[in-house]
mmCIF file of C-alpha atoms and ligand atoms in Angstrom:
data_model
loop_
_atom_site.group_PDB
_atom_site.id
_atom_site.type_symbol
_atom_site.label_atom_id
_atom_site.label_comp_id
_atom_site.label_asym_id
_atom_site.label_seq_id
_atom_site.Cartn_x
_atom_site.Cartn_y
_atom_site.Cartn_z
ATOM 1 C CA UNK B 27 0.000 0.000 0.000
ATOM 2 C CA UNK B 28 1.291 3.485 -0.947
ATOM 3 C CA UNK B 29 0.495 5.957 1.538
ATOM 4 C CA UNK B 30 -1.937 9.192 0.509
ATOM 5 C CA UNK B 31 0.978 11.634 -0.043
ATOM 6 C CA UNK B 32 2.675 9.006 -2.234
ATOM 7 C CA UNK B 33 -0.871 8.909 -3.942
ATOM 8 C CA UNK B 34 -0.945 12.543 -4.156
ATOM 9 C CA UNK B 35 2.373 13.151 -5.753
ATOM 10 C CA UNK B 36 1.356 10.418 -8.470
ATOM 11 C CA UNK B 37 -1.309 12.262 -9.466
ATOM 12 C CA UNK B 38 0.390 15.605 -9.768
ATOM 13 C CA UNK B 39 4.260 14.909 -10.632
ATOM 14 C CA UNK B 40 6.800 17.576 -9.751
ATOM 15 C CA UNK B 41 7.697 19.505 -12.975
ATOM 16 C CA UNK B 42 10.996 20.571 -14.317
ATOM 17 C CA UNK B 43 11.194 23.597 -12.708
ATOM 18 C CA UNK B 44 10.927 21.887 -9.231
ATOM 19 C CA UNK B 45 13.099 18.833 -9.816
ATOM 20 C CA UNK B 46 15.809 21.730 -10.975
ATOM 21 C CA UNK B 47 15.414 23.202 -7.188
ATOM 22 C CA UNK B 48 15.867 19.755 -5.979
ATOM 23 C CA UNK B 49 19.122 18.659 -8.474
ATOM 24 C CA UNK B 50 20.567 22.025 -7.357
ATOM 25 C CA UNK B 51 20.789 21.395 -3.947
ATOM 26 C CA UNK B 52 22.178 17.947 -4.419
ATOM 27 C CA UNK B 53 24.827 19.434 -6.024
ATOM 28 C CA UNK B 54 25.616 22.116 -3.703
ATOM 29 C CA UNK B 55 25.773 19.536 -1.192
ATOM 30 C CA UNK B 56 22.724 21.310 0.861
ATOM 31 C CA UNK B 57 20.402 19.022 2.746
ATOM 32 C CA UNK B 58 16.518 19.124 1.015
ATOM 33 C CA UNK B 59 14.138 20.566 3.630
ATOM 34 C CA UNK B 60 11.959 21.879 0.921
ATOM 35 C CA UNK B 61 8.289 22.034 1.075
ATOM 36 C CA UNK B 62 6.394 18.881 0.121
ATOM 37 C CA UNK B 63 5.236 18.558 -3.321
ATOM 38 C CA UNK B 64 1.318 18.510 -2.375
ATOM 39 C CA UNK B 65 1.558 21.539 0.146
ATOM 40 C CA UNK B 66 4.203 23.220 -3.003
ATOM 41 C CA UNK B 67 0.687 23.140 -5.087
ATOM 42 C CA UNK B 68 -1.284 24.247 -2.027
ATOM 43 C CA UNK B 69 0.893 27.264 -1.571
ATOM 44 C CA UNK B 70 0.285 28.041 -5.323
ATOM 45 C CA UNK B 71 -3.513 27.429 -5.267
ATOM 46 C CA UNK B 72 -4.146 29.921 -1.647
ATOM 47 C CA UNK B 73 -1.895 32.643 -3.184
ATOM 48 C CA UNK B 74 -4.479 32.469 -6.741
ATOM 49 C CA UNK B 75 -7.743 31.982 -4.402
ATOM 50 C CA UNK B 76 -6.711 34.886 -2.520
ATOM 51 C CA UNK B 77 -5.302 36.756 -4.776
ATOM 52 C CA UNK B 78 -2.681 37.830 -2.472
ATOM 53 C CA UNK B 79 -0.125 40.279 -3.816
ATOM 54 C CA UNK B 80 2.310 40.981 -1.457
ATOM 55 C CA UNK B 81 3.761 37.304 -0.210
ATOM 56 C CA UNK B 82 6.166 37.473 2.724
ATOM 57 C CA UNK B 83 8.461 34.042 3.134
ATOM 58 C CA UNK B 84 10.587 33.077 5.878
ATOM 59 C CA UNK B 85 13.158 30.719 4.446
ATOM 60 C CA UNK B 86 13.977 30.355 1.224
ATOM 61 C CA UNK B 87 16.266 27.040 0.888
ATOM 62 C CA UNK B 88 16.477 26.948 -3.198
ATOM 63 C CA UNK B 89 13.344 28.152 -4.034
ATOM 64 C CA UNK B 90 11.105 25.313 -4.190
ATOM 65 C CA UNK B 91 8.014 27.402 -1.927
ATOM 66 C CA UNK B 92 9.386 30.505 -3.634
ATOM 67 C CA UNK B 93 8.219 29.127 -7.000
ATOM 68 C CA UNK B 94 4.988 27.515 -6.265
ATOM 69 C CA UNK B 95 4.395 31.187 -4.147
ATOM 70 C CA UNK B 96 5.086 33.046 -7.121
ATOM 71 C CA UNK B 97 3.357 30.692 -9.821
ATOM 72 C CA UNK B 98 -0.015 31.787 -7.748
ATOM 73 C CA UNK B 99 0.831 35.496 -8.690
ATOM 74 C CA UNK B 100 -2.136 36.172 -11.705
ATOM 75 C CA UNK B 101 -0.764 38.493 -14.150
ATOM 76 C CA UNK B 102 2.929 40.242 -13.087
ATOM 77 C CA UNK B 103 1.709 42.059 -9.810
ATOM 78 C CA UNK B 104 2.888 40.013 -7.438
ATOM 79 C CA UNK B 105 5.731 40.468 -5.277
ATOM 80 C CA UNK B 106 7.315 38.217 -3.120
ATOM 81 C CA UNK B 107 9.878 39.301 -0.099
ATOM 82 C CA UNK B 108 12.009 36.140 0.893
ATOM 83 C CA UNK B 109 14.356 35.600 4.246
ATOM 84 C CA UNK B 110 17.112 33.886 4.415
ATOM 85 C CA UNK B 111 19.739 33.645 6.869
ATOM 86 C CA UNK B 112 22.193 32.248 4.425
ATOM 87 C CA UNK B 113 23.584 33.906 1.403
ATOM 88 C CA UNK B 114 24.446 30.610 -0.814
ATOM 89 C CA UNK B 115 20.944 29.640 0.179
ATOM 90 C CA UNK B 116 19.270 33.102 -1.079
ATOM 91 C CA UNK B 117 21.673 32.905 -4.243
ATOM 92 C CA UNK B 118 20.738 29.453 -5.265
ATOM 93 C CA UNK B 119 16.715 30.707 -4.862
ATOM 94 C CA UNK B 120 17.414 33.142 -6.596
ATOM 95 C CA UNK B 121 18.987 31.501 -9.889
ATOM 96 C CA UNK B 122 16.313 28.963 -9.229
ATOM 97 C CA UNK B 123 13.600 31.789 -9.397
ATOM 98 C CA UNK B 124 14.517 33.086 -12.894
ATOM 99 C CA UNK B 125 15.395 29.878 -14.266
ATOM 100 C CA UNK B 126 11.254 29.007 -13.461
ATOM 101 C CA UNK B 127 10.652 32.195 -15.349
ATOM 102 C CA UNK B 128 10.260 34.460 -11.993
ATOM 103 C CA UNK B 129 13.301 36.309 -12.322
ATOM 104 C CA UNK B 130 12.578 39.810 -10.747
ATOM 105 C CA UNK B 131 9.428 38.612 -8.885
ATOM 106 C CA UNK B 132 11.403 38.104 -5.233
ATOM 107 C CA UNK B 133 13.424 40.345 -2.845
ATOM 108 C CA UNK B 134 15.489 38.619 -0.960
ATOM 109 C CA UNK B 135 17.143 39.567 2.717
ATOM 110 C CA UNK B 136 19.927 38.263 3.609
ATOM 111 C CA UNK B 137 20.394 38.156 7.454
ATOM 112 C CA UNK B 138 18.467 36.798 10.484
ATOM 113 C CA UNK B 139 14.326 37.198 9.507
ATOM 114 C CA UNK B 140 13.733 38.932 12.670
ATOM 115 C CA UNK B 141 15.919 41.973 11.460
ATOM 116 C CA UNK B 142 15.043 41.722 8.220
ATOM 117 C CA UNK B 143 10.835 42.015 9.695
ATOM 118 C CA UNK B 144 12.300 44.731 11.901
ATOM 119 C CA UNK B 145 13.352 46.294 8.336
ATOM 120 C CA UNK B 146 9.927 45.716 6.564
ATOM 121 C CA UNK B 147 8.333 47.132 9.808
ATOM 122 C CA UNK B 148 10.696 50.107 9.126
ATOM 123 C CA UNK B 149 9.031 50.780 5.534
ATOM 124 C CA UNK B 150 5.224 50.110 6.368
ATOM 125 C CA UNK B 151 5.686 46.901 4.379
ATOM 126 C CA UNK B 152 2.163 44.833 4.674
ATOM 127 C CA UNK B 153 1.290 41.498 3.160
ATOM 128 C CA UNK B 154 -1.082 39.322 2.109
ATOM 129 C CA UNK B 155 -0.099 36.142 2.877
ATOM 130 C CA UNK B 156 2.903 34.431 4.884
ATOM 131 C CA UNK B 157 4.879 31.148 4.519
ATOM 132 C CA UNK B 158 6.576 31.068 7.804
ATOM 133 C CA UNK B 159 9.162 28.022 6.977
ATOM 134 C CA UNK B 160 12.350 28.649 8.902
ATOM 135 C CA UNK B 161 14.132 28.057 12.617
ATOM 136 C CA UNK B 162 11.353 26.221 14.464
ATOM 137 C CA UNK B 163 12.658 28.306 17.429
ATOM 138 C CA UNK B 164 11.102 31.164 16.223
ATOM 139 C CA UNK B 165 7.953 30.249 14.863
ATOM 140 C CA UNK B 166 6.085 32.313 17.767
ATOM 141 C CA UNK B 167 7.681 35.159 17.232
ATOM 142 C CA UNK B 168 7.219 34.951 13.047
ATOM 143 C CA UNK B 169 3.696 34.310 14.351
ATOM 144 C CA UNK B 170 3.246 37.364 16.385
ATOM 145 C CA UNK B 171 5.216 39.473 13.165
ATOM 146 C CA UNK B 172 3.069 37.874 10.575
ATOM 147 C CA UNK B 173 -0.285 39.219 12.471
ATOM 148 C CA UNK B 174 1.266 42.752 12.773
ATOM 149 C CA UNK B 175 2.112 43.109 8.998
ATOM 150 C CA UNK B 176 -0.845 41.446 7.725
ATOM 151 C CA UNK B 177 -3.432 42.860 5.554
ATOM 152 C CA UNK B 178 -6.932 42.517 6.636
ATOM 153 C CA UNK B 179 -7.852 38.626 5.072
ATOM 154 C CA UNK B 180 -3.900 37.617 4.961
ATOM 155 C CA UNK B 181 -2.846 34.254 4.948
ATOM 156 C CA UNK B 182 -0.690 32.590 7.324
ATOM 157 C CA UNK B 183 1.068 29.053 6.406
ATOM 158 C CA UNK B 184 3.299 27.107 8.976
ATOM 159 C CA UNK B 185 5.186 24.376 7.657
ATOM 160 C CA UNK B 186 6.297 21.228 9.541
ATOM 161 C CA UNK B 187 4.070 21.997 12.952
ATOM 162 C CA UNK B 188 4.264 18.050 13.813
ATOM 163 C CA UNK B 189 7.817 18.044 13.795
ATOM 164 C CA UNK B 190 8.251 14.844 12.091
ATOM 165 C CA UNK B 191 6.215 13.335 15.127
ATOM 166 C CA UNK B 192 7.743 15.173 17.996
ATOM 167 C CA UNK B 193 5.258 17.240 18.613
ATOM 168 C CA UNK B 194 2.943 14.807 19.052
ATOM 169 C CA UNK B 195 4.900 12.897 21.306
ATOM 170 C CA UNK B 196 4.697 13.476 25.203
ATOM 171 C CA UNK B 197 8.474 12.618 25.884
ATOM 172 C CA UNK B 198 9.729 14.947 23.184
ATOM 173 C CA UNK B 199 10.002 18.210 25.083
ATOM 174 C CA UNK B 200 13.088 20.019 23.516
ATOM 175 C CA UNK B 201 12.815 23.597 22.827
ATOM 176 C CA UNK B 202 11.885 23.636 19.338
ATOM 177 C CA UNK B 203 9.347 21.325 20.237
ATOM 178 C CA UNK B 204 7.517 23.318 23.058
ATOM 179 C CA UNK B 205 7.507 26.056 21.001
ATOM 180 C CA UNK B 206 5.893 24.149 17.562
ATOM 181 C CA UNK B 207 3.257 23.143 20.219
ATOM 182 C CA UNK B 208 2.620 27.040 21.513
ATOM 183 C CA UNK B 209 3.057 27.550 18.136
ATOM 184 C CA UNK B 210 -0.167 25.452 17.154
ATOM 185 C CA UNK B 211 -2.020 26.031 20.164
ATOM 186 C CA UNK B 212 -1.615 30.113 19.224
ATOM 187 C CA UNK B 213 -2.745 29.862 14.969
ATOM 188 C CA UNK B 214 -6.091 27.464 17.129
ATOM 189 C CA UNK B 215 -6.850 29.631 19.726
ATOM 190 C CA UNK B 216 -6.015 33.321 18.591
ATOM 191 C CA UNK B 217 -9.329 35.492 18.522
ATOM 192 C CA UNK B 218 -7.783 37.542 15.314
ATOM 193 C CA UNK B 219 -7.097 34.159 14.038
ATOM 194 C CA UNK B 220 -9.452 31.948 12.110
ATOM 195 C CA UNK B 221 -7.566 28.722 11.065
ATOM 196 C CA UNK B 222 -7.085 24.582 10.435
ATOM 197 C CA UNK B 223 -4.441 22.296 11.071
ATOM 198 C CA UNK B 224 -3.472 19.838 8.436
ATOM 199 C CA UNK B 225 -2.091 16.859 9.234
ATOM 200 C CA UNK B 226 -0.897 15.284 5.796
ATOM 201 C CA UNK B 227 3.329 15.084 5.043
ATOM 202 C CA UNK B 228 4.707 16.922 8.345
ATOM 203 C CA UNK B 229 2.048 18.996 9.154
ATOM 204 C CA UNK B 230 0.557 22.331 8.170
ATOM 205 C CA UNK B 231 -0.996 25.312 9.855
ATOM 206 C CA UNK B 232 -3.106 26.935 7.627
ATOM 207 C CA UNK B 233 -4.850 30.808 8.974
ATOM 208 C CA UNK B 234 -6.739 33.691 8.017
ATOM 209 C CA UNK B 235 -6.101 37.316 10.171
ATOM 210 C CA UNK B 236 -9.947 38.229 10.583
HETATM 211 C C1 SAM I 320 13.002 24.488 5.651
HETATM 212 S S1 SAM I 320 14.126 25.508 4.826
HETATM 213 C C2 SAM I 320 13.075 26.489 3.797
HETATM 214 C C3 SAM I 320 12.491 25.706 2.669
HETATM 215 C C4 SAM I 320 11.816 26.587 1.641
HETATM 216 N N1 SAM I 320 10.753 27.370 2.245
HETATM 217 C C5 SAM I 320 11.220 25.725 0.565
HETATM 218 O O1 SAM I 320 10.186 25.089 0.821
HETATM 219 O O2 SAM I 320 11.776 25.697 -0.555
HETATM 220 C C6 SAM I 320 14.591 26.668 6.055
HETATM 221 C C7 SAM I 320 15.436 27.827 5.559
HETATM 222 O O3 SAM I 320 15.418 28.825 6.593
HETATM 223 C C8 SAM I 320 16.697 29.394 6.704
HETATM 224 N N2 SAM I 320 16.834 29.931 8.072
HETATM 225 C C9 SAM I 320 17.066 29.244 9.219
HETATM 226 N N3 SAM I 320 17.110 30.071 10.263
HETATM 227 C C10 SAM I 320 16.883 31.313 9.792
HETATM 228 C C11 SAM I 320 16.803 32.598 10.391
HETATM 229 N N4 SAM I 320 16.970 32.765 11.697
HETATM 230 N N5 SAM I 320 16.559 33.661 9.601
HETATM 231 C C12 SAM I 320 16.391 33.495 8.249
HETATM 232 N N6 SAM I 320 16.457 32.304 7.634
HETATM 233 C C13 SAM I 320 16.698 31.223 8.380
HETATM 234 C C14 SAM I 320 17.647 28.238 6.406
HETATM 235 O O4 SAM I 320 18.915 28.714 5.995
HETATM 236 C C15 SAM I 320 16.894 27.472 5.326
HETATM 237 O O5 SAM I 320 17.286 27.893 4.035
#
């Protein structure tokens, strides 16, 4: 028996753009964390259904999310701003972006994401919709930043909120952890928050700012 994400990526195979992100960072020697495939198309699909403009991510690895953000964009408005702590990572997105055919389409910041939101604070930057996707550690805080530069109606997207398991299991307590766990508790249980939780690949937390 295959299991439903293995069905899922049957149906919809990963195109050439995508399996370029993925060669890339093979041969830079840089582990894959990307997003999975099926949550890749789901990141494409909210940013069209919204029709979200302004698309802030938090970790760019090589540009897989970056892509599927930016294939959402109708028409050439959209803009995406991308953080990345490392410059070979934000390099390799970058090359990966205009080899897709979204050259021009992402900003990226180099440096830790919680200067670089202290920086889009600085201009009045606001968005409509967030892939938070970055040091687990700080999910709370990218939680707390998303909300203040959202757009009435913006989209928030956590990847990886089960922690490959860990945070669903009661001797796992490290700090990442305990903070994935505040972290889901917060996008459930916010009043400015309406959301879901999905539980497919390694978890998603999926929000709307009311
Ligand atoms: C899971 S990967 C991102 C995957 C990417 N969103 C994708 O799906 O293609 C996490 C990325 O966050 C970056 N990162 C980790 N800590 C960071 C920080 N404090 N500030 C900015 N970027 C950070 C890492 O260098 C890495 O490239």
């Amino acid at each position: 028996m295959i299991t439903p994400e293995q069905y899922s990526e049957e149906l919809y195979k990963e195109d050439e753009a995508l399996i370029n992100v993925k060669r890339s960072l093979a041969e830079a020697g840089i582990q894959d964390v990307s997003v999975a495939a099926g949550y890749g198309r789901l990141l494409t699909m909210l940013v069209r259904m919204s029709g979200a403009k302004a698309v802030l991510e938090i970790g760019a690895l090589g540009g897989y999310s970056g892509i599927c953000l930016a294939r959402g964009f109708a028409g050439e408005e959209g803009r995406l701003v991308s953080l990345e702590i490392s410059d070979v990572n934000a390099g390799l997105a970058s090359r990966n972006m205009e080899a897709a055919g979204f050259g021009g389409v992402a900003e990226y910041m180099i440096g830790e994401a919680l200067d670089s939101i202290e920086e889009l604070e600085k201009r009045g930057d606001r968005f409509d919709l967030f892939f938070i996707d970055a040091d687990k550690g700080n999910y709370l805080n990218y939680l707390e930043k998303a909300i203040a530069l959202a757009n009435p109606g913006a989209i928030i997207v956590g990847d990886n909120t089960l922690l490959r398991g860990r945070t669903l299991n009661p001797d796992k307590n490290g700090p990442s952890v305990k903070i994935m766990r505040q972290f889901n508790e917060q996008i459930a249980s916010n009043p400015r928050l309406m959301s879901t939780f999905l539980p497919a690949y390694d978890g998603l937390a999926l929000a709307i700012v009311k």
